[in-house]
Short mmCIF file of C-alpha atoms in Angstrom, two decimals:
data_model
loop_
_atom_site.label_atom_id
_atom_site.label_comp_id
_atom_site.label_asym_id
_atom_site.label_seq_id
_atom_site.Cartn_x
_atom_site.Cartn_y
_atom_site.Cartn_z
CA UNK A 703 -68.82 147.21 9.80
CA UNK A 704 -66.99 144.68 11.77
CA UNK A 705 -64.17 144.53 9.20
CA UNK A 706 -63.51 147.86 9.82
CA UNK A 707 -63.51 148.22 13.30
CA UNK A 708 -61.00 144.81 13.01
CA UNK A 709 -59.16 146.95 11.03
CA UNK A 710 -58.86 150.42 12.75
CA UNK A 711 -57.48 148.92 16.41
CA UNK A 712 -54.47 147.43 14.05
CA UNK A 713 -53.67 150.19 12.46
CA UNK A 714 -53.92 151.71 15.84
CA UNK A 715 -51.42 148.84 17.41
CA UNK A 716 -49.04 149.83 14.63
CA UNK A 717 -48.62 153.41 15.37
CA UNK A 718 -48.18 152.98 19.33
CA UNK A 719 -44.70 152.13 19.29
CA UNK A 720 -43.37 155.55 16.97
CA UNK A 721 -45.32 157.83 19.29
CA UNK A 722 -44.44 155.90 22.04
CA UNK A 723 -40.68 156.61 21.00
CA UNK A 724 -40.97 160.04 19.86
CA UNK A 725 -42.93 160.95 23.32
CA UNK A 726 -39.08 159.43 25.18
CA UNK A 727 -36.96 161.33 22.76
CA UNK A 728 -38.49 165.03 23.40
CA UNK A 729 -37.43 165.30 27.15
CA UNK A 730 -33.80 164.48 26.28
CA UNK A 731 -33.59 166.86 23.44
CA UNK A 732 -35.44 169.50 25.57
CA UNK A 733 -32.98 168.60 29.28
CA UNK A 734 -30.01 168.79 26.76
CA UNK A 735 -31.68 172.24 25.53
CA UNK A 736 -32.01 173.62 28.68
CA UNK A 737 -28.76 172.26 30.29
CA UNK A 738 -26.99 174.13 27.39
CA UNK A 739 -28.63 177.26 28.03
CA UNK A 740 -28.00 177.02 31.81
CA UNK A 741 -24.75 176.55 31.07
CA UNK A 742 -24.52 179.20 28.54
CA UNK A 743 -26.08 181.72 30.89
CA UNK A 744 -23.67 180.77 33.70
CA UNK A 745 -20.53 181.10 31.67
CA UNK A 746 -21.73 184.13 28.81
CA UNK A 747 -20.63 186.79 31.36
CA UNK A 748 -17.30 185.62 32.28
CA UNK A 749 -16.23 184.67 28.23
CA UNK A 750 -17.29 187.93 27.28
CA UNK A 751 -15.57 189.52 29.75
CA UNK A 752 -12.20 187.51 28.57
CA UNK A 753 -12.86 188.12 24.91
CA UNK A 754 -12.98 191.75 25.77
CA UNK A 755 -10.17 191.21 28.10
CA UNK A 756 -8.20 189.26 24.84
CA UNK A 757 -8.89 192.21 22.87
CA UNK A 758 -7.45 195.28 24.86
CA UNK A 759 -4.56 192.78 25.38
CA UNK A 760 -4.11 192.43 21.29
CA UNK A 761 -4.85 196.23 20.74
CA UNK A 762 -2.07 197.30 23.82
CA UNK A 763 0.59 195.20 22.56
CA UNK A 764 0.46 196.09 18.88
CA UNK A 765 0.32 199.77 20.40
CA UNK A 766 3.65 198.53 22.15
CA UNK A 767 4.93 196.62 19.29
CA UNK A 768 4.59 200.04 16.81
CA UNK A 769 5.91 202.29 19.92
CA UNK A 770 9.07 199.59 20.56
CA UNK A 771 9.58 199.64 16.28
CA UNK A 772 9.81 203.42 16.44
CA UNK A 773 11.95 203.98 19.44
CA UNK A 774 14.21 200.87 18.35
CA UNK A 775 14.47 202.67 14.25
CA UNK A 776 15.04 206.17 16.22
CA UNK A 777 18.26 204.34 18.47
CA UNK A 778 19.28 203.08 15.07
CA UNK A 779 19.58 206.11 13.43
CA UNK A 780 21.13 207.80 16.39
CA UNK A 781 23.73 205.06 16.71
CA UNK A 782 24.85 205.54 13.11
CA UNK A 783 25.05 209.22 13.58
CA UNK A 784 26.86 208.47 16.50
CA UNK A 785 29.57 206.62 14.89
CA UNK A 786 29.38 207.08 11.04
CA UNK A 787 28.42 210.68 11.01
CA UNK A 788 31.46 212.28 11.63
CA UNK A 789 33.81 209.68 9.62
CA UNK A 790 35.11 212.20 7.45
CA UNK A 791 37.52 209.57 5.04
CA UNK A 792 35.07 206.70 3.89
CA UNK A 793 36.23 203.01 3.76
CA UNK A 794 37.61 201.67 0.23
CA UNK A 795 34.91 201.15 -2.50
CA UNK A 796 35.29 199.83 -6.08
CA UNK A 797 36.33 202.82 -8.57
CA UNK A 798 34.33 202.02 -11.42
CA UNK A 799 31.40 200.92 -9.11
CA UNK A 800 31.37 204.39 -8.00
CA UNK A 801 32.02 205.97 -11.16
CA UNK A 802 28.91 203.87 -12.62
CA UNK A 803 26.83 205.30 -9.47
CA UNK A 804 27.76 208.95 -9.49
CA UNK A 805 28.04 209.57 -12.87
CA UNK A 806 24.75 208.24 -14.92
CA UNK A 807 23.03 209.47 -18.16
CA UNK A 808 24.42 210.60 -21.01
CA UNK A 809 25.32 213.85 -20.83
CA UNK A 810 28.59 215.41 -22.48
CA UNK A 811 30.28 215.55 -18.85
CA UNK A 812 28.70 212.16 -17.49
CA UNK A 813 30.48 210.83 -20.82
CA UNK A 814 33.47 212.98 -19.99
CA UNK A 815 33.59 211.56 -16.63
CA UNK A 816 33.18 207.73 -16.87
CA UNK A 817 36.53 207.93 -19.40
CA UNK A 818 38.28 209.98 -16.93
CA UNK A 819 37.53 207.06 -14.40
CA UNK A 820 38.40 204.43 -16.41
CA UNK A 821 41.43 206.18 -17.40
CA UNK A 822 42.95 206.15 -13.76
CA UNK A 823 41.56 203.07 -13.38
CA UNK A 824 43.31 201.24 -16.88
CA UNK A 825 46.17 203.30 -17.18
CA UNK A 826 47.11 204.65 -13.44
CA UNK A 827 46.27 201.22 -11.92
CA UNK A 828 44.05 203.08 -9.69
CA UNK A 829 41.54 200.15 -8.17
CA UNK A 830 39.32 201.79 -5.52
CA UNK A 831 38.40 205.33 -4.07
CA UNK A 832 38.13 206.68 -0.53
CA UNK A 833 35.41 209.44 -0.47
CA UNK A 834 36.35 212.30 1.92
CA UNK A 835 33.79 214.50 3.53
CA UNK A 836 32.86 217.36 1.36
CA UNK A 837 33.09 220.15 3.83
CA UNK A 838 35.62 223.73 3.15
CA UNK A 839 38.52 221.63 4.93
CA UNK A 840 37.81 218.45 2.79
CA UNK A 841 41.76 219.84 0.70
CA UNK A 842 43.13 219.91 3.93
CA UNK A 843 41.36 216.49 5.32
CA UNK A 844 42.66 214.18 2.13
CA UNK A 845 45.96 216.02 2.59
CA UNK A 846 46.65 215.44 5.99
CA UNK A 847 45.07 211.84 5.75
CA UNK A 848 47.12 210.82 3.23
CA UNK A 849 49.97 212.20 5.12
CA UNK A 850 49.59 210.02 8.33
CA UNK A 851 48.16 207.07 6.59
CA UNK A 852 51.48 206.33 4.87
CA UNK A 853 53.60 207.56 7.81
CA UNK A 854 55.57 210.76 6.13
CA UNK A 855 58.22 212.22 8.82
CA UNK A 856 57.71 215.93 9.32
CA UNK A 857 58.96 218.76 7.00
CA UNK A 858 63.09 219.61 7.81
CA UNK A 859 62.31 222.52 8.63
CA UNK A 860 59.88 221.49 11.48
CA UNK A 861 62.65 219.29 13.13
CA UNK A 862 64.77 222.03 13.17
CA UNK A 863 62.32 224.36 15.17
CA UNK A 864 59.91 224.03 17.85
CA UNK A 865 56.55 224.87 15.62
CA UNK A 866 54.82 224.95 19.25
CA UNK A 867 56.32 228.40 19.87
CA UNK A 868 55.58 229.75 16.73
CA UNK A 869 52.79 232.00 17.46
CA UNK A 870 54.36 233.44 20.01
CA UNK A 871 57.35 234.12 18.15
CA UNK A 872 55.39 235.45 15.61
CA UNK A 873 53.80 237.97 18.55
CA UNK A 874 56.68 238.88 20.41
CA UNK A 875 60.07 238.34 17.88
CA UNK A 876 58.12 239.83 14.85
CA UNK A 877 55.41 241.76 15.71
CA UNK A 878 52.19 240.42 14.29
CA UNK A 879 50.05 241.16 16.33
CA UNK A 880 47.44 241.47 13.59
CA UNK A 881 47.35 237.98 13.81
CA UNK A 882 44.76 238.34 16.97
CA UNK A 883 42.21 238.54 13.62
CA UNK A 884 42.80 234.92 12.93
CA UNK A 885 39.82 233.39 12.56
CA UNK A 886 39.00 229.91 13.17
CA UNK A 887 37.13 228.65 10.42
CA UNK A 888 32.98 228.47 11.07
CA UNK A 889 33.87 229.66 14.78
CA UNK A 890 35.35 233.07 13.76
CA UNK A 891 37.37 233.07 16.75
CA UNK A 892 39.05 236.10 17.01
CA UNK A 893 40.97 238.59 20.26
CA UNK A 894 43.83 237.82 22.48
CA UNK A 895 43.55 234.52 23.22
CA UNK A 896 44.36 233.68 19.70
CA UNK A 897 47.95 232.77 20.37
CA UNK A 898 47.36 230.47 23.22
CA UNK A 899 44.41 228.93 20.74
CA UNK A 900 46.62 228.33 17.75
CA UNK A 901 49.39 226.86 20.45
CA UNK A 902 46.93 223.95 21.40
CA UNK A 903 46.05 223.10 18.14
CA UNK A 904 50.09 223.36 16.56
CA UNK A 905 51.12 220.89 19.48
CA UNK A 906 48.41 218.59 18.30
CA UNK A 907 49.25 218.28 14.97
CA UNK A 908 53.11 217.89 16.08
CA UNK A 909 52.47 215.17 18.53
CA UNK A 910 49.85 213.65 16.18
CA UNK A 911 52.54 213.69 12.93
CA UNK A 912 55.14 212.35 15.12
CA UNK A 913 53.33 209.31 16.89
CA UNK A 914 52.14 208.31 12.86
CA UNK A 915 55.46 208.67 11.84
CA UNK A 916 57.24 206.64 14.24
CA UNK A 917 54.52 203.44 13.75
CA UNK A 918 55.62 200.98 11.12
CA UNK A 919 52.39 198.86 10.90
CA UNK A 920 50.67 200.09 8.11
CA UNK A 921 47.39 198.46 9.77
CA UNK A 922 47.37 199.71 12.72
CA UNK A 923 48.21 203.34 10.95
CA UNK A 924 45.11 203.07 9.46
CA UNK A 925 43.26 201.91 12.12
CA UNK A 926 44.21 204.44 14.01
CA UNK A 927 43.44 207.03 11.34
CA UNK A 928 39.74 205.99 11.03
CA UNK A 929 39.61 206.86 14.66
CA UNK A 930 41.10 210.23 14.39
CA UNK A 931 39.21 211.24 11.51
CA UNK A 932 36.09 210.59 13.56
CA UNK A 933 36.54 212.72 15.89
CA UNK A 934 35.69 216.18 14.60
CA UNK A 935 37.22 218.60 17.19
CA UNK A 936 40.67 216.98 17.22
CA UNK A 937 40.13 217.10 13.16
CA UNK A 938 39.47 220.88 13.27
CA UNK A 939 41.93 221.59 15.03
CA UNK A 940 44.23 220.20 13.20
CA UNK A 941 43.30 221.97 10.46
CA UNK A 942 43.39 224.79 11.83
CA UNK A 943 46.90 224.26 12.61
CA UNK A 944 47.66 223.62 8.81
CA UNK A 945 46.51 226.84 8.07
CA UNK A 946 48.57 228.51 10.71
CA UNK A 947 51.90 226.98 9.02
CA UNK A 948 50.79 227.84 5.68
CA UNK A 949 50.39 231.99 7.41
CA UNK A 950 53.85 231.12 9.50
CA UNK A 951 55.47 230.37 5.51
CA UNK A 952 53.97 233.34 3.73
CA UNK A 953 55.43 235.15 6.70
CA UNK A 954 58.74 233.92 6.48
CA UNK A 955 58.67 234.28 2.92
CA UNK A 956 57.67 237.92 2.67
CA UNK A 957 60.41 238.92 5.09
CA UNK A 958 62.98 237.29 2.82
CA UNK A 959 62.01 239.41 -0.31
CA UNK A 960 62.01 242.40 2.04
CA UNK A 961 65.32 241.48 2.14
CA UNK A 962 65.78 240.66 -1.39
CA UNK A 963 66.62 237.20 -1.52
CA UNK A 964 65.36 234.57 -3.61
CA UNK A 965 61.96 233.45 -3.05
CA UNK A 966 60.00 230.39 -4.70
CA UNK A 967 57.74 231.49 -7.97
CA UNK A 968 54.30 230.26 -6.13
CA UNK A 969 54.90 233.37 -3.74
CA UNK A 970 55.51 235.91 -6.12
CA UNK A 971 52.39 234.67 -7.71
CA UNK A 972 50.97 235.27 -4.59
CA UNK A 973 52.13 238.43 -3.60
CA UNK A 974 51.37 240.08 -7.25
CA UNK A 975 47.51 239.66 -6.40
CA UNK A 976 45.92 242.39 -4.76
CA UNK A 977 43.79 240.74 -2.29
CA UNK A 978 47.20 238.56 -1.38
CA UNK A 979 49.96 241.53 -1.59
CA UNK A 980 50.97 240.69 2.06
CA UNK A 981 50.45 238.33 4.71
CA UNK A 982 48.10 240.19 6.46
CA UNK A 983 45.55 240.54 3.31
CA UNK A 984 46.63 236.71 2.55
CA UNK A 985 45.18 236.01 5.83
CA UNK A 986 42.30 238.68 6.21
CA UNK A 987 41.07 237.92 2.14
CA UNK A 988 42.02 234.25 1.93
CA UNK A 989 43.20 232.37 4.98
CA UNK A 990 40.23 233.58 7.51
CA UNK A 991 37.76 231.73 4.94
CA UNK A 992 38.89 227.78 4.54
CA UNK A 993 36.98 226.01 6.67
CA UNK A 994 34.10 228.65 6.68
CA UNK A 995 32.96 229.83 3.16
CA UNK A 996 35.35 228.09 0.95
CA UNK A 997 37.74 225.68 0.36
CA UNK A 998 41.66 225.60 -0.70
CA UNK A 999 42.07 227.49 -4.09
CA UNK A 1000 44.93 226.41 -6.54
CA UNK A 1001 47.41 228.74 -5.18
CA UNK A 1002 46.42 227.83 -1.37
CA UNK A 1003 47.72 223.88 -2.35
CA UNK A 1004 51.00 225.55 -4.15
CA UNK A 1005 51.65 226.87 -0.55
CA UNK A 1006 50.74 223.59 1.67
CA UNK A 1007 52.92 221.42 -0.50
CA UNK A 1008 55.58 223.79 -0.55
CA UNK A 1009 54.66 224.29 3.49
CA UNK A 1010 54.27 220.73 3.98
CA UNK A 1011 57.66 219.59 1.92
CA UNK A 1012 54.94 217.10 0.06
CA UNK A 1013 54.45 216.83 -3.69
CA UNK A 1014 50.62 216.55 -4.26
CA UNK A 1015 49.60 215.05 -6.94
CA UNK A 1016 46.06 215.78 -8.48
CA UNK A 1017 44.00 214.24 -10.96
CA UNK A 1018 41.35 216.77 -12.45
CA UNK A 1019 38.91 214.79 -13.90
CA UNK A 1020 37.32 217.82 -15.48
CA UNK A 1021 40.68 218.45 -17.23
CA UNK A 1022 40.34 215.39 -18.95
CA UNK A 1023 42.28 214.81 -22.48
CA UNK A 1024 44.02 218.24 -21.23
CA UNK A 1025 47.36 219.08 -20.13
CA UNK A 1026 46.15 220.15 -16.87
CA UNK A 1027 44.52 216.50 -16.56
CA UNK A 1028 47.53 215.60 -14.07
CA UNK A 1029 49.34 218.44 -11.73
CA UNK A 1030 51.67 218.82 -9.19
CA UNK A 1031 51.67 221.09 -5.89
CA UNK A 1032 53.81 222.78 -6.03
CA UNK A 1033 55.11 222.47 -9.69
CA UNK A 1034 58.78 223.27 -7.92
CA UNK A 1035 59.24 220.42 -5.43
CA UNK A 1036 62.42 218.99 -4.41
CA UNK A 1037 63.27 215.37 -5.27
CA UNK A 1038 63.05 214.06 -2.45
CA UNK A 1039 59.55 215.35 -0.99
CA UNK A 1040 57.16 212.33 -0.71
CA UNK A 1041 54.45 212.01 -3.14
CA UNK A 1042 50.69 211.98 -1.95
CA UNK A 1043 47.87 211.70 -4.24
CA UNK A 1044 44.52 213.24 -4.71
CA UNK A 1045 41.56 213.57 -7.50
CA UNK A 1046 38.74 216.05 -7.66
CA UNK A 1047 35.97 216.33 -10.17
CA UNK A 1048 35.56 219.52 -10.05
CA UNK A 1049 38.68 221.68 -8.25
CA UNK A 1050 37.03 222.17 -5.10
CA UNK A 1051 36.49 218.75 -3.48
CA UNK A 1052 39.12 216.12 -3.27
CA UNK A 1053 38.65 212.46 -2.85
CA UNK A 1054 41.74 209.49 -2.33
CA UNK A 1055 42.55 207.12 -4.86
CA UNK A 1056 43.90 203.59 -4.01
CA UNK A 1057 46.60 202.29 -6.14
CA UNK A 1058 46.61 198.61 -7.16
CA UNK A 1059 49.35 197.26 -4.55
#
């Protein structure tokens, strides 16, 4: 009996010290505890409040970042049109490179076409192509670009007379006033004013051809070209002046036969058809439509060259391996008429080529 109560107050002396120990660590772990969850009480309302806060703040600005992407793409896109849209003669690109674009496959004419291509390109030293707008003036655009690109002086005939007064001559010397139902391409202007209209846009295109004419720089030709062919009101109405010198020709021409003198082969063509038997139905069946419905037709580029005192040059690329594969507007041109150059892929719209300098 006494051995064990010697024993028990040992054992008892042994485990004083752990609970001893473990009864100081409890009130730090609890103060800690409870500090923390003061603390945490103090501050919950406040972080919640910023995390919310943080939140709106993300969700606003990605609202603003989408709305900022969408208005900057829309001032993009409204920029370009601004300033691309209406250049109606394209910058240089690579002729095969857009032969190898446009004309993919293997179809009988997407064959037909790539050897056309590489048959200006190998054997006319034709390098690159300048796409022109595919509108019902696009004859008339590559024309008259090509014209002022390279500088050409006016026809003789156009130094020798004041084209300006031309439509009233036509009114008052000759007596067409049918030519009040002119109409101006897509606008279908037609009535009284139609003299004083066509005035505006003749003395454009002379002051236009005569400034290009008298600059030598090639460069600055062209720059100022792409800035002229962006602009599509001074572009239509010069144009529309083209078409009135073709009419002012076929007039001229028509008076002569009445007379019986010589005129060119092209007009008697032209004059033979029934829809074309005199200038009135030229301009009422033919004329009244470029710019509108339809483009130039084969016998409408006879009478520009001839008009223009140009020989145009045309490369049908449908005409491939054909006689007809290379023509000339008119086929009766003088000597000494300078040369432009056009192709077409299909007779109705004309692009540039660029010749290997």
């Amino acid at each position: 009996m006494a051995a064990r109560k010697s024993h028990h107050p040992a054992r008892e002396r042994d485990q004083l010290p752990a609970a001893a120990g473990n009864h100081k660590v409890q009130p730090w772990t609890a103060v800690t505890n409870q500090a923390l969850d003061v603390a945490w009480r103090t501050v919950k309302g406040p972080v919640m409040l910023g995390i919310s806060f943080l939140a709106a703040a993300l969700c606003h600005l990605r609202s603003l970042y989408l709305y900022l992407g969408h208005r900057l793409k829309w001032w993009s896109g409204y920029l370009q049109r601004k300033f691309k849209k209406n250049l109606s003669v394209e910058a240089e690109v690579d002729l095969l490179g857009y032969c190898a674009r446009e004309w993919k496959g293997e179809t009988s004419r997407a064959k037909l076409m790539r050897k056309a291509y590489e048959e200006l390109f190998w054997r006319h030293h034709i390098k690159c192509i300048r796409q022109v707008k595919g509108d019902n003036y696009d004859a008339l655009r590559s024309v008259l670009f090509q014209i002022l690109s390279q500088g050409l002086s006016l026809p003789s005939w156009m130094k020798e007379k004041d084209i300006v007064k031309l439509p009233e001559k036509l009114l008052f010397s000759q007596g067409c006033n049918w030519i009040q139902q002119y109409s101006f391409g897509p606008e279908k202007y037609t009535g009284p004013n139609v003299f004083g209209k066509l005035r505006k846009c003749v003395e454009l295109l002379k002051s236009q051809w005569t400034e290009f004419s008298g600059i030598k720089d090639q460069h600055k030709r062209g720059n100022m070209c792409n800035c002229l062919f962006s602009d599509e009101s001074l572009e239509y109405k010069l144009y529309e002046a083209l078409k009135f010198i073709m009419l002012y020709q076929v007039i001229e021409v028509y008076e002569q036969g009445k007379s019986e003198k010589a005129i060119p082969s092209l007009y008697r063509l032209l004059f033979s058809r029934e829809t074309s038997s005199d200038p009135l139905s030229f301009m009422m069946n033919h004329l009244n439509f470029i710019g509108d419905t339809c483009g130039l037709q084969q016998i409408d580029m006879l009478i520009l060259g001839h008009s223009l005192e140009v020989k145009i040059k045309v490369f049908r690329l449908s005409k491939f391996n054909t006689r007809d594969f290379e023509v000339y507007y008119p086929e009766e041109h003088h000597r000494e008429w300078p040369e432009i150059c056009l192709l077409t892929e299909n007779d109705r719209h004309y692009h540039i080529p660029v010749f290997q300098v």
